[in-house]
């Protein structure tokens, strides 16, 4: 399985932890999903994949960032 990713949100915590969110696509199956990658200073890192539905159901800044990315993929119509 080959996964292509594009980061759309990054959050820095005061303790040095970082959370990065990527829009991802499995190039073999065509499945599109979100990957949350966490870099924990003390405990190492972790990665979690979730469906777009699961991710967008949460609401908030991360979800708005993904919606902006999706909106940027649609070209603006030429004025008539």
mmCIF file with all atom_site columns, N, CA and C in Angstrom:
data_model
loop_
_atom_site.group_PDB
_atom_site.id
_atom_site.type_symbol
_atom_site.label_atom_id
_atom_site.label_alt_id
_atom_site.label_comp_id
_atom_site.label_asym_id
_atom_site.label_entity_id
_atom_site.label_seq_id
_atom_site.pdbx_PDB_ins_code
_atom_site.Cartn_x
_atom_site.Cartn_y
_atom_site.Cartn_z
_atom_site.occupancy
_atom_site.B_iso_or_equiv
_atom_site.pdbx_formal_charge
_atom_site.auth_seq_id
_atom_site.auth_comp_id
_atom_site.auth_asym_id
_atom_site.auth_atom_id
_atom_site.pdbx_PDB_model_num
ATOM 1   N N  . UNK A 1 1  ? 0.849   -1.178 0.000   1.00 0.00 ? 1  UNK A N  1
ATOM 2   C CA . UNK A 1 1  ? 0.000   0.000  0.000   1.00 0.00 ? 1  UNK A CA 1
ATOM 3   C C  . UNK A 1 1  ? 0.893   1.239  0.000   1.00 0.00 ? 1  UNK A C  1
ATOM 4   N N  . UNK A 1 2  ? 0.633   2.145  -0.925  1.00 0.00 ? 2  UNK A N  1
ATOM 5   C CA . UNK A 1 2  ? 1.328   3.423  -0.986  1.00 0.00 ? 2  UNK A CA 1
ATOM 6   C C  . UNK A 1 2  ? 0.346   4.520  -0.605  1.00 0.00 ? 2  UNK A C  1
ATOM 7   N N  . UNK A 1 3  ? 0.747   5.365  0.327   1.00 0.00 ? 3  UNK A N  1
ATOM 8   C CA . UNK A 1 3  ? -0.122  6.446  0.798   1.00 0.00 ? 3  UNK A CA 1
ATOM 9   C C  . UNK A 1 3  ? 0.529   7.777  0.466   1.00 0.00 ? 3  UNK A C  1
ATOM 10  N N  . UNK A 1 4  ? -0.224  8.621  -0.210  1.00 0.00 ? 4  UNK A N  1
ATOM 11  C CA . UNK A 1 4  ? 0.206   9.986  -0.502  1.00 0.00 ? 4  UNK A CA 1
ATOM 12  C C  . UNK A 1 4  ? -0.440  10.882 0.551   1.00 0.00 ? 4  UNK A C  1
ATOM 13  N N  . UNK A 1 5  ? 0.328   11.841 1.104   1.00 0.00 ? 5  UNK A N  1
ATOM 14  C CA . UNK A 1 5  ? -0.187  12.705 2.170   1.00 0.00 ? 5  UNK A CA 1
ATOM 15  C C  . UNK A 1 5  ? 0.077   14.169 1.855   1.00 0.00 ? 5  UNK A C  1
ATOM 16  N N  . UNK A 1 6  ? -0.828  15.014 2.354   1.00 0.00 ? 6  UNK A N  1
ATOM 17  C CA . UNK A 1 6  ? -0.639  16.468 2.275   1.00 0.00 ? 6  UNK A CA 1
ATOM 18  C C  . UNK A 1 6  ? -1.040  17.069 3.619   1.00 0.00 ? 6  UNK A C  1
ATOM 19  N N  . UNK A 1 7  ? -0.092  17.701 4.282   1.00 0.00 ? 7  UNK A N  1
ATOM 20  C CA . UNK A 1 7  ? -0.369  18.311 5.587   1.00 0.00 ? 7  UNK A CA 1
ATOM 21  C C  . UNK A 1 7  ? -1.279  19.515 5.404   1.00 0.00 ? 7  UNK A C  1
ATOM 22  N N  . UNK A 1 8  ? -2.300  19.612 6.284   1.00 0.00 ? 8  UNK A N  1
ATOM 23  C CA . UNK A 1 8  ? -3.188  20.771 6.225   1.00 0.00 ? 8  UNK A CA 1
ATOM 24  C C  . UNK A 1 8  ? -3.313  21.486 7.568   1.00 0.00 ? 8  UNK A C  1
ATOM 25  N N  . UNK A 1 9  ? -2.760  20.917 8.643   1.00 0.00 ? 9  UNK A N  1
ATOM 26  C CA . UNK A 1 9  ? -2.876  21.588 9.944   1.00 0.00 ? 9  UNK A CA 1
ATOM 27  C C  . UNK A 1 9  ? -1.755  21.110 10.852  1.00 0.00 ? 9  UNK A C  1
ATOM 28  N N  . UNK A 1 10 ? -1.226  22.035 11.657  1.00 0.00 ? 10 UNK A N  1
ATOM 29  C CA . UNK A 1 10 ? -0.179  21.704 12.621  1.00 0.00 ? 10 UNK A CA 1
ATOM 30  C C  . UNK A 1 10 ? -0.446  22.495 13.888  1.00 0.00 ? 10 UNK A C  1
ATOM 31  N N  . UNK A 1 11 ? -0.335  21.823 15.033  1.00 0.00 ? 11 UNK A N  1
ATOM 32  C CA . UNK A 1 11 ? -0.616  22.457 16.310  1.00 0.00 ? 11 UNK A CA 1
ATOM 33  C C  . UNK A 1 11 ? 0.558   22.198 17.252  1.00 0.00 ? 11 UNK A C  1
ATOM 34  N N  . UNK A 1 12 ? 1.111   23.263 17.833  1.00 0.00 ? 12 UNK A N  1
ATOM 35  C CA . UNK A 1 12 ? 2.195   23.160 18.809  1.00 0.00 ? 12 UNK A CA 1
ATOM 36  C C  . UNK A 1 12 ? 1.618   23.347 20.200  1.00 0.00 ? 12 UNK A C  1
ATOM 37  N N  . UNK A 1 13 ? 1.927   22.417 21.087  1.00 0.00 ? 13 UNK A N  1
ATOM 38  C CA . UNK A 1 13 ? 1.490   22.523 22.477  1.00 0.00 ? 13 UNK A CA 1
ATOM 39  C C  . UNK A 1 13 ? 2.593   23.193 23.300  1.00 0.00 ? 13 UNK A C  1
ATOM 40  N N  . UNK A 1 14 ? 2.248   23.846 24.419  1.00 0.00 ? 14 UNK A N  1
ATOM 41  C CA . UNK A 1 14 ? 3.252   24.521 25.251  1.00 0.00 ? 14 UNK A CA 1
ATOM 42  C C  . UNK A 1 14 ? 4.366   23.593 25.754  1.00 0.00 ? 14 UNK A C  1
ATOM 43  N N  . UNK A 1 15 ? 4.070   22.301 25.913  1.00 0.00 ? 15 UNK A N  1
ATOM 44  C CA . UNK A 1 15 ? 5.084   21.371 26.422  1.00 0.00 ? 15 UNK A CA 1
ATOM 45  C C  . UNK A 1 15 ? 6.019   20.854 25.327  1.00 0.00 ? 15 UNK A C  1
ATOM 46  N N  . UNK A 1 16 ? 5.849   21.346 24.097  1.00 0.00 ? 16 UNK A N  1
ATOM 47  C CA . UNK A 1 16 ? 6.706   20.932 22.996  1.00 0.00 ? 16 UNK A CA 1
ATOM 48  C C  . UNK A 1 16 ? 6.094   19.885 22.089  1.00 0.00 ? 16 UNK A C  1
ATOM 49  N N  . UNK A 1 17 ? 4.974   19.279 22.495  1.00 0.00 ? 17 UNK A N  1
ATOM 50  C CA . UNK A 1 17 ? 4.308   18.299 21.646  1.00 0.00 ? 17 UNK A CA 1
ATOM 51  C C  . UNK A 1 17 ? 3.753   18.972 20.394  1.00 0.00 ? 17 UNK A C  1
ATOM 52  N N  . UNK A 1 18 ? 3.711   18.226 19.304  1.00 0.00 ? 18 UNK A N  1
ATOM 53  C CA . UNK A 1 18 ? 3.135   18.711 18.045  1.00 0.00 ? 18 UNK A CA 1
ATOM 54  C C  . UNK A 1 18 ? 2.118   17.698 17.536  1.00 0.00 ? 18 UNK A C  1
ATOM 55  N N  . UNK A 1 19 ? 1.063   18.219 16.924  1.00 0.00 ? 19 UNK A N  1
ATOM 56  C CA . UNK A 1 19 ? 0.076   17.392 16.243  1.00 0.00 ? 19 UNK A CA 1
ATOM 57  C C  . UNK A 1 19 ? 0.005   17.880 14.804  1.00 0.00 ? 19 UNK A C  1
ATOM 58  N N  . UNK A 1 20 ? 0.154   16.959 13.860  1.00 0.00 ? 20 UNK A N  1
ATOM 59  C CA . UNK A 1 20 ? 0.055   17.296 12.450  1.00 0.00 ? 20 UNK A CA 1
ATOM 60  C C  . UNK A 1 20 ? -1.071  16.472 11.834  1.00 0.00 ? 20 UNK A C  1
ATOM 61  N N  . UNK A 1 21 ? -1.834  17.105 10.979  1.00 0.00 ? 21 UNK A N  1
ATOM 62  C CA . UNK A 1 21 ? -2.944  16.432 10.317  1.00 0.00 ? 21 UNK A CA 1
ATOM 63  C C  . UNK A 1 21 ? -2.697  16.451 8.812   1.00 0.00 ? 21 UNK A C  1
ATOM 64  N N  . UNK A 1 22 ? -2.905  15.295 8.195   1.00 0.00 ? 22 UNK A N  1
ATOM 65  C CA . UNK A 1 22 ? -2.664  15.127 6.758   1.00 0.00 ? 22 UNK A CA 1
ATOM 66  C C  . UNK A 1 22 ? -3.915  14.587 6.087   1.00 0.00 ? 22 UNK A C  1
ATOM 67  N N  . UNK A 1 23 ? -4.224  15.102 4.915   1.00 0.00 ? 23 UNK A N  1
ATOM 68  C CA . UNK A 1 23 ? -5.206  14.477 4.039   1.00 0.00 ? 23 UNK A CA 1
ATOM 69  C C  . UNK A 1 23 ? -4.432  13.403 3.300   1.00 0.00 ? 23 UNK A C  1
ATOM 70  N N  . UNK A 1 24 ? -4.926  12.174 3.289   1.00 0.00 ? 24 UNK A N  1
ATOM 71  C CA . UNK A 1 24 ? -4.175  11.058 2.724   1.00 0.00 ? 24 UNK A CA 1
ATOM 72  C C  . UNK A 1 24 ? -5.026  10.272 1.727   1.00 0.00 ? 24 UNK A C  1
ATOM 73  N N  . UNK A 1 25 ? -4.331  9.618  0.786   1.00 0.00 ? 25 UNK A N  1
ATOM 74  C CA . UNK A 1 25 ? -5.012  8.766  -0.191  1.00 0.00 ? 25 UNK A CA 1
ATOM 75  C C  . UNK A 1 25 ? -4.165  7.530  -0.430  1.00 0.00 ? 25 UNK A C  1
ATOM 76  N N  . UNK A 1 26 ? -4.809  6.380  -0.335  1.00 0.00 ? 26 UNK A N  1
ATOM 77  C CA . UNK A 1 26 ? -4.171  5.113  -0.667  1.00 0.00 ? 26 UNK A CA 1
ATOM 78  C C  . UNK A 1 26 ? -4.197  5.003  -2.191  1.00 0.00 ? 26 UNK A C  1
ATOM 79  N N  . UNK A 1 27 ? -3.039  4.971  -2.828  1.00 0.00 ? 27 UNK A N  1
ATOM 80  C CA . UNK A 1 27 ? -2.977  4.998  -4.295  1.00 0.00 ? 27 UNK A CA 1
ATOM 81  C C  . UNK A 1 27 ? -3.484  3.711  -4.928  1.00 0.00 ? 27 UNK A C  1
ATOM 82  N N  . UNK A 1 28 ? -3.522  2.617  -4.177  1.00 0.00 ? 28 UNK A N  1
ATOM 83  C CA . UNK A 1 28 ? -4.012  1.355  -4.737  1.00 0.00 ? 28 UNK A CA 1
ATOM 84  C C  . UNK A 1 28 ? -5.535  1.254  -4.669  1.00 0.00 ? 28 UNK A C  1
ATOM 85  N N  . UNK A 1 29 ? -6.118  1.574  -3.506  1.00 0.00 ? 29 UNK A N  1
ATOM 86  C CA . UNK A 1 29 ? -7.567  1.432  -3.331  1.00 0.00 ? 29 UNK A CA 1
ATOM 87  C C  . UNK A 1 29 ? -8.329  2.709  -3.672  1.00 0.00 ? 29 UNK A C  1
ATOM 88  N N  . UNK A 1 30 ? -7.637  3.856  -3.663  1.00 0.00 ? 30 UNK A N  1
ATOM 89  C CA . UNK A 1 30 ? -8.287  5.139  -3.895  1.00 0.00 ? 30 UNK A CA 1
ATOM 90  C C  . UNK A 1 30 ? -8.934  5.714  -2.644  1.00 0.00 ? 30 UNK A C  1
ATOM 91  N N  . UNK A 1 31 ? -8.865  4.999  -1.516  1.00 0.00 ? 31 UNK A N  1
ATOM 92  C CA . UNK A 1 31 ? -9.468  5.470  -0.273  1.00 0.00 ? 31 UNK A CA 1
ATOM 93  C C  . UNK A 1 31 ? -8.826  6.781  0.174   1.00 0.00 ? 31 UNK A C  1
ATOM 94  N N  . UNK A 1 32 ? -9.668  7.727  0.602   1.00 0.00 ? 32 UNK A N  1
ATOM 95  C CA . UNK A 1 32 ? -9.208  9.025  1.107   1.00 0.00 ? 32 UNK A CA 1
ATOM 96  C C  . UNK A 1 32 ? -9.547  9.085  2.592   1.00 0.00 ? 32 UNK A C  1
ATOM 97  N N  . UNK A 1 33 ? -8.602  9.554  3.405   1.00 0.00 ? 33 UNK A N  1
ATOM 98  C CA . UNK A 1 33 ? -8.777  9.582  4.843   1.00 0.00 ? 33 UNK A CA 1
ATOM 99  C C  . UNK A 1 33 ? -7.866  10.631 5.452   1.00 0.00 ? 33 UNK A C  1
ATOM 100 N N  . UNK A 1 34 ? -7.953  10.815 6.762   1.00 0.00 ? 34 UNK A N  1
ATOM 101 C CA . UNK A 1 34 ? -7.133  11.773 7.497   1.00 0.00 ? 34 UNK A CA 1
ATOM 102 C C  . UNK A 1 34 ? -6.181  10.996 8.399   1.00 0.00 ? 34 UNK A C  1
ATOM 103 N N  . UNK A 1 35 ? -4.944  11.445 8.465   1.00 0.00 ? 35 UNK A N  1
ATOM 104 C CA . UNK A 1 35 ? -3.967  10.876 9.389   1.00 0.00 ? 35 UNK A CA 1
ATOM 105 C C  . UNK A 1 35 ? -3.590  11.953 10.402  1.00 0.00 ? 35 UNK A C  1
ATOM 106 N N  . UNK A 1 36 ? -3.725  11.598 11.690  1.00 0.00 ? 36 UNK A N  1
ATOM 107 C CA . UNK A 1 36 ? -3.247  12.477 12.766  1.00 0.00 ? 36 UNK A CA 1
ATOM 108 C C  . UNK A 1 36 ? -1.915  11.911 13.229  1.00 0.00 ? 36 UNK A C  1
ATOM 109 N N  . UNK A 1 37 ? -0.891  12.730 13.107  1.00 0.00 ? 37 UNK A N  1
ATOM 110 C CA . UNK A 1 37 ? 0.452   12.324 13.525  1.00 0.00 ? 37 UNK A CA 1
ATOM 111 C C  . UNK A 1 37 ? 0.825   13.169 14.729  1.00 0.00 ? 37 UNK A C  1
ATOM 112 N N  . UNK A 1 38 ? 1.169   12.497 15.817  1.00 0.00 ? 38 UNK A N  1
ATOM 113 C CA . UNK A 1 38 ? 1.537   13.199 17.043  1.00 0.00 ? 38 UNK A CA 1
ATOM 114 C C  . UNK A 1 38 ? 3.000   12.938 17.351  1.00 0.00 ? 38 UNK A C  1
ATOM 115 N N  . UNK A 1 39 ? 3.745   14.001 17.597  1.00 0.00 ? 39 UNK A N  1
ATOM 116 C CA . UNK A 1 39 ? 5.134   13.894 18.024  1.00 0.00 ? 39 UNK A CA 1
ATOM 117 C C  . UNK A 1 39 ? 5.190   14.310 19.483  1.00 0.00 ? 39 UNK A C  1
ATOM 118 N N  . UNK A 1 40 ? 5.304   13.327 20.354  1.00 0.00 ? 40 UNK A N  1
ATOM 119 C CA . UNK A 1 40 ? 5.358   13.603 21.779  1.00 0.00 ? 40 UNK A CA 1
ATOM 120 C C  . UNK A 1 40 ? 6.804   13.670 22.221  1.00 0.00 ? 40 UNK A C  1
ATOM 121 N N  . UNK A 1 41 ? 7.155   14.751 22.876  1.00 0.00 ? 41 UNK A N  1
ATOM 122 C CA . UNK A 1 41 ? 8.527   14.974 23.324  1.00 0.00 ? 41 UNK A CA 1
ATOM 123 C C  . UNK A 1 41 ? 8.962   13.870 24.293  1.00 0.00 ? 41 UNK A C  1
ATOM 124 N N  . UNK A 1 42 ? 8.112   13.533 25.239  1.00 0.00 ? 42 UNK A N  1
ATOM 125 C CA . UNK A 1 42 ? 8.482   12.579 26.280  1.00 0.00 ? 42 UNK A CA 1
ATOM 126 C C  . UNK A 1 42 ? 8.264   11.129 25.844  1.00 0.00 ? 42 UNK A C  1
ATOM 127 N N  . UNK A 1 43 ? 7.128   10.827 25.214  1.00 0.00 ? 43 UNK A N  1
ATOM 128 C CA . UNK A 1 43 ? 6.728   9.449  24.975  1.00 0.00 ? 43 UNK A CA 1
ATOM 129 C C  . UNK A 1 43 ? 6.944   8.946  23.548  1.00 0.00 ? 43 UNK A C  1
ATOM 130 N N  . UNK A 1 44 ? 7.570   9.696  22.685  1.00 0.00 ? 44 UNK A N  1
ATOM 131 C CA . UNK A 1 44 ? 7.686   9.271  21.296  1.00 0.00 ? 44 UNK A CA 1
ATOM 132 C C  . UNK A 1 44 ? 6.502   9.775  20.503  1.00 0.00 ? 44 UNK A C  1
ATOM 133 N N  . UNK A 1 45 ? 6.195   9.130  19.377  1.00 0.00 ? 45 UNK A N  1
ATOM 134 C CA . UNK A 1 45 ? 5.114   9.606  18.516  1.00 0.00 ? 45 UNK A CA 1
ATOM 135 C C  . UNK A 1 45 ? 4.061   8.544  18.291  1.00 0.00 ? 45 UNK A C  1
ATOM 136 N N  . UNK A 1 46 ? 2.979   8.959  17.664  1.00 0.00 ? 46 UNK A N  1
ATOM 137 C CA . UNK A 1 46 ? 1.927   8.026  17.300  1.00 0.00 ? 46 UNK A CA 1
ATOM 138 C C  . UNK A 1 46 ? 1.236   8.532  16.045  1.00 0.00 ? 46 UNK A C  1
ATOM 139 N N  . UNK A 1 47 ? 0.529   7.629  15.391  1.00 0.00 ? 47 UNK A N  1
ATOM 140 C CA . UNK A 1 47 ? -0.183  7.984  14.165  1.00 0.00 ? 47 UNK A CA 1
ATOM 141 C C  . UNK A 1 47 ? -1.537  7.293  14.188  1.00 0.00 ? 47 UNK A C  1
ATOM 142 N N  . UNK A 1 48 ? -2.581  8.009  13.793  1.00 0.00 ? 48 UNK A N  1
ATOM 143 C CA . UNK A 1 48 ? -3.924  7.454  13.771  1.00 0.00 ? 48 UNK A CA 1
ATOM 144 C C  . UNK A 1 48 ? -4.592  7.845  12.465  1.00 0.00 ? 48 UNK A C  1
ATOM 145 N N  . UNK A 1 49 ? -5.172  6.865  11.777  1.00 0.00 ? 49 UNK A N  1
ATOM 146 C CA . UNK A 1 49 ? -5.937  7.119  10.557  1.00 0.00 ? 49 UNK A CA 1
ATOM 147 C C  . UNK A 1 49 ? -7.420  7.126  10.907  1.00 0.00 ? 49 UNK A C  1
ATOM 148 N N  . UNK A 1 50 ? -8.176  8.026  10.269  1.00 0.00 ? 50 UNK A N  1
ATOM 149 C CA . UNK A 1 50 ? -9.612  8.091  10.496  1.00 0.00 ? 50 UNK A CA 1
ATOM 150 C C  . UNK A 1 50 ? -10.314 8.476  9.201   1.00 0.00 ? 50 UNK A C  1
ATOM 151 N N  . UNK A 1 51 ? -11.578 8.102  9.083   1.00 0.00 ? 51 UNK A N  1
ATOM 152 C CA . UNK A 1 51 ? -12.342 8.453  7.893   1.00 0.00 ? 51 UNK A CA 1
ATOM 153 C C  . UNK A 1 51 ? -12.593 9.959  7.885   1.00 0.00 ? 51 UNK A C  1
ATOM 154 N N  . UNK A 1 52 ? -12.906 10.484 6.718   1.00 0.00 ? 52 UNK A N  1
ATOM 155 C CA . UNK A 1 52 ? -13.255 11.904 6.634   1.00 0.00 ? 52 UNK A CA 1
ATOM 156 C C  . UNK A 1 52 ? -14.474 12.205 7.495   1.00 0.00 ? 52 UNK A C  1
ATOM 157 N N  . UNK A 1 53 ? -15.442 11.298 7.506   1.00 0.00 ? 53 UNK A N  1
ATOM 158 C CA . UNK A 1 53 ? -16.640 11.495 8.313   1.00 0.00 ? 53 UNK A CA 1
ATOM 159 C C  . UNK A 1 53 ? -16.294 11.608 9.799   1.00 0.00 ? 53 UNK A C  1
ATOM 160 N N  . UNK A 1 54 ? -15.472 10.691 10.300  1.00 0.00 ? 54 UNK A N  1
ATOM 161 C CA . UNK A 1 54 ? -15.064 10.731 11.714  1.00 0.00 ? 54 UNK A CA 1
ATOM 162 C C  . UNK A 1 54 ? -14.363 12.049 12.037  1.00 0.00 ? 54 UNK A C  1
ATOM 163 N N  . UNK A 1 55 ? -13.466 12.458 11.154  1.00 0.00 ? 55 UNK A N  1
ATOM 164 C CA . UNK A 1 55 ? -12.689 13.673 11.400  1.00 0.00 ? 55 UNK A CA 1
ATOM 165 C C  . UNK A 1 55 ? -13.565 14.917 11.376  1.00 0.00 ? 55 UNK A C  1
ATOM 166 N N  . UNK A 1 56 ? -14.394 15.049 10.346  1.00 0.00 ? 56 UNK A N  1
ATOM 167 C CA . UNK A 1 56 ? -15.191 16.265 10.190  1.00 0.00 ? 56 UNK A CA 1
ATOM 168 C C  . UNK A 1 56 ? -16.311 16.372 11.223  1.00 0.00 ? 56 UNK A C  1
ATOM 169 N N  . UNK A 1 57 ? -16.710 15.265 11.831  1.00 0.00 ? 57 UNK A N  1
ATOM 170 C CA . UNK A 1 57 ? -17.770 15.286 12.844  1.00 0.00 ? 57 UNK A CA 1
ATOM 171 C C  . UNK A 1 57 ? -17.348 16.064 14.082  1.00 0.00 ? 57 UNK A C  1
ATOM 172 N N  . UNK A 1 58 ? -16.035 16.226 14.303  1.00 0.00 ? 58 UNK A N  1
ATOM 173 C CA . UNK A 1 58 ? -15.548 16.916 15.492  1.00 0.00 ? 58 UNK A CA 1
ATOM 174 C C  . UNK A 1 58 ? -15.747 18.420 15.477  1.00 0.00 ? 58 UNK A C  1
ATOM 175 N N  . UNK A 1 59 ? -15.661 19.054 14.327  1.00 0.00 ? 59 UNK A N  1
ATOM 176 C CA . UNK A 1 59 ? -15.756 20.512 14.260  1.00 0.00 ? 59 UNK A CA 1
ATOM 177 C C  . UNK A 1 59 ? -14.559 21.187 14.904  1.00 0.00 ? 59 UNK A C  1
ATOM 178 N N  . UNK A 1 60 ? -14.220 22.392 14.481  1.00 0.00 ? 60 UNK A N  1
ATOM 179 C CA . UNK A 1 60 ? -13.109 23.137 15.074  1.00 0.00 ? 60 UNK A CA 1
ATOM 180 C C  . UNK A 1 60 ? -12.109 23.612 14.040  1.00 0.00 ? 60 UNK A C  1
ATOM 181 N N  . UNK A 1 61 ? -10.986 24.145 14.521  1.00 0.00 ? 61 UNK A N  1
ATOM 182 C CA . UNK A 1 61 ? -9.972  24.729 13.637  1.00 0.00 ? 61 UNK A CA 1
ATOM 183 C C  . UNK A 1 61 ? -9.374  23.715 12.671  1.00 0.00 ? 61 UNK A C  1
ATOM 184 N N  . UNK A 1 62 ? -9.104  22.488 13.141  1.00 0.00 ? 62 UNK A N  1
ATOM 185 C CA . UNK A 1 62 ? -8.519  21.458 12.270  1.00 0.00 ? 62 UNK A CA 1
ATOM 186 C C  . UNK A 1 62 ? -9.474  21.115 11.135  1.00 0.00 ? 62 UNK A C  1
ATOM 187 N N  . UNK A 1 63 ? -10.752 20.981 11.475  1.00 0.00 ? 63 UNK A N  1
ATOM 188 C CA . UNK A 1 63 ? -11.746 20.639 10.464  1.00 0.00 ? 63 UNK A CA 1
ATOM 189 C C  . UNK A 1 63 ? -11.918 21.783 9.465   1.00 0.00 ? 63 UNK A C  1
ATOM 190 N N  . UNK A 1 64 ? -11.899 23.020 9.953   1.00 0.00 ? 64 UNK A N  1
ATOM 191 C CA . UNK A 1 64 ? -11.995 24.171 9.051   1.00 0.00 ? 64 UNK A CA 1
ATOM 192 C C  . UNK A 1 64 ? -10.800 24.230 8.107   1.00 0.00 ? 64 UNK A C  1
ATOM 193 N N  . UNK A 1 65 ? -9.610  23.879 8.591   1.00 0.00 ? 65 UNK A N  1
ATOM 194 C CA . UNK A 1 65 ? -8.419  23.869 7.740   1.00 0.00 ? 65 UNK A CA 1
ATOM 195 C C  . UNK A 1 65 ? -8.570  22.845 6.623   1.00 0.00 ? 65 UNK A C  1
ATOM 196 N N  . UNK A 1 66 ? -9.130  21.671 6.926   1.00 0.00 ? 66 UNK A N  1
ATOM 197 C CA . UNK A 1 66 ? -9.338  20.660 5.889   1.00 0.00 ? 66 UNK A CA 1
ATOM 198 C C  . UNK A 1 66 ? -10.375 21.130 4.880   1.00 0.00 ? 66 UNK A C  1
ATOM 199 N N  . UNK A 1 67 ? -11.451 21.733 5.347   1.00 0.00 ? 67 UNK A N  1
ATOM 200 C CA . UNK A 1 67 ? -12.470 22.239 4.424   1.00 0.00 ? 67 UNK A CA 1
ATOM 201 C C  . UNK A 1 67 ? -11.902 23.324 3.508   1.00 0.00 ? 67 UNK A C  1
ATOM 202 N N  . UNK A 1 68 ? -11.017 24.172 4.025   1.00 0.00 ? 68 UNK A N  1
ATOM 203 C CA . UNK A 1 68 ? -10.367 25.188 3.186   1.00 0.00 ? 68 UNK A CA 1
ATOM 204 C C  . UNK A 1 68 ? -9.492  24.520 2.123   1.00 0.00 ? 68 UNK A C  1
ATOM 205 N N  . UNK A 1 69 ? -8.756  23.468 2.513   1.00 0.00 ? 69 UNK A N  1
ATOM 206 C CA . UNK A 1 69 ? -7.932  22.749 1.538   1.00 0.00 ? 69 UNK A CA 1
ATOM 207 C C  . UNK A 1 69 ? -8.804  22.138 0.452   1.00 0.00 ? 69 UNK A C  1
ATOM 208 N N  . UNK A 1 70 ? -9.885  21.488 0.840   1.00 0.00 ? 70 UNK A N  1
ATOM 209 C CA . UNK A 1 70 ? -10.786 20.876 -0.143  1.00 0.00 ? 70 UNK A CA 1
ATOM 210 C C  . UNK A 1 70 ? -11.350 21.949 -1.068  1.00 0.00 ? 70 UNK A C  1
ATOM 211 N N  . UNK A 1 71 ? -11.757 23.081 -0.503  1.00 0.00 ? 71 UNK A N  1
ATOM 212 C CA . UNK A 1 71 ? -12.293 24.172 -1.321  1.00 0.00 ? 71 UNK A CA 1
ATOM 213 C C  . UNK A 1 71 ? -11.285 24.727 -2.299  1.00 0.00 ? 71 UNK A C  1
ATOM 214 N N  . UNK A 1 72 ? -10.003 24.704 -1.929  1.00 0.00 ? 72 UNK A N  1
ATOM 215 C CA . UNK A 1 72 ? -8.964  25.232 -2.826  1.00 0.00 ? 72 UNK A CA 1
ATOM 216 C C  . UNK A 1 72 ? -8.731  24.319 -4.030  1.00 0.00 ? 72 UNK A C  1
ATOM 217 N N  . UNK A 1 73 ? -9.226  23.092 -3.976  1.00 0.00 ? 73 UNK A N  1
ATOM 218 C CA . UNK A 1 73 ? -9.038  22.154 -5.084  1.00 0.00 ? 73 UNK A CA 1
ATOM 219 C C  . UNK A 1 73 ? -10.028 22.380 -6.217  1.00 0.00 ? 73 UNK A C  1
ATOM 220 N N  . UNK A 1 74 ? -11.074 23.165 -5.936  1.00 0.00 ? 74 UNK A N  1
ATOM 221 C CA . UNK A 1 74 ? -12.097 23.446 -6.946  1.00 0.00 ? 74 UNK A CA 1
ATOM 222 C C  . UNK A 1 74 ? -11.762 24.794 -7.593  1.00 0.00 ? 74 UNK A C  1
ATOM 223 N N  . UNK A 1 75 ? -11.550 24.797 -8.909  1.00 0.00 ? 75 UNK A N  1
ATOM 224 C CA . UNK A 1 75 ? -11.202 26.074 -9.561  1.00 0.00 ? 75 UNK A CA 1
ATOM 225 C C  . UNK A 1 75 ? -12.384 27.034 -9.526  1.00 0.00 ? 75 UNK A C  1
ATOM 226 N N  . UNK A 1 76 ? -12.058 28.315 -9.414  1.00 0.00 ? 76 UNK A N  1
ATOM 227 C CA . UNK A 1 76 ? -13.106 29.323 -9.436  1.00 0.00 ? 76 UNK A CA 1
ATOM 228 C C  . UNK A 1 76 ? -13.637 29.455 -10.862 1.00 0.00 ? 76 UNK A C  1
ATOM 229 N N  . UNK A 1 77 ? -14.928 29.653 -10.979 1.00 0.00 ? 77 UNK A N  1
ATOM 230 C CA . UNK A 1 77 ? -15.557 29.788 -12.289 1.00 0.00 ? 77 UNK A CA 1
ATOM 231 C C  . UNK A 1 77 ? -15.146 31.111 -12.923 1.00 0.00 ? 77 UNK A C  1
ATOM 232 N N  . UNK A 1 78 ? -14.958 31.078 -14.206 1.00 0.00 ? 78 UNK A N  1
ATOM 233 C CA . UNK A 1 78 ? -14.645 32.299 -14.942 1.00 0.00 ? 78 UNK A CA 1
ATOM 234 C C  . UNK A 1 78 ? -15.905 33.170 -14.993 1.00 0.00 ? 78 UNK A C  1
ATOM 235 N N  . UNK A 1 79 ? -15.748 34.492 -14.797 1.00 0.00 ? 79 UNK A N  1
ATOM 236 C CA . UNK A 1 79 ? -16.932 35.368 -14.860 1.00 0.00 ? 79 UNK A CA 1
ATOM 237 C C  . UNK A 1 79 ? -17.546 35.337 -16.252 1.00 0.00 ? 79 UNK A C  1
ATOM 238 N N  . UNK A 1 80 ? -18.866 35.433 -16.283 1.00 0.00 ? 80 UNK A N  1
ATOM 239 C CA . UNK A 1 80 ? -19.588 35.444 -17.580 1.00 0.00 ? 80 UNK A CA 1
ATOM 240 C C  . UNK A 1 80 ? -19.970 36.826 -17.971 1.00 0.00 ? 80 UNK A C  1
#
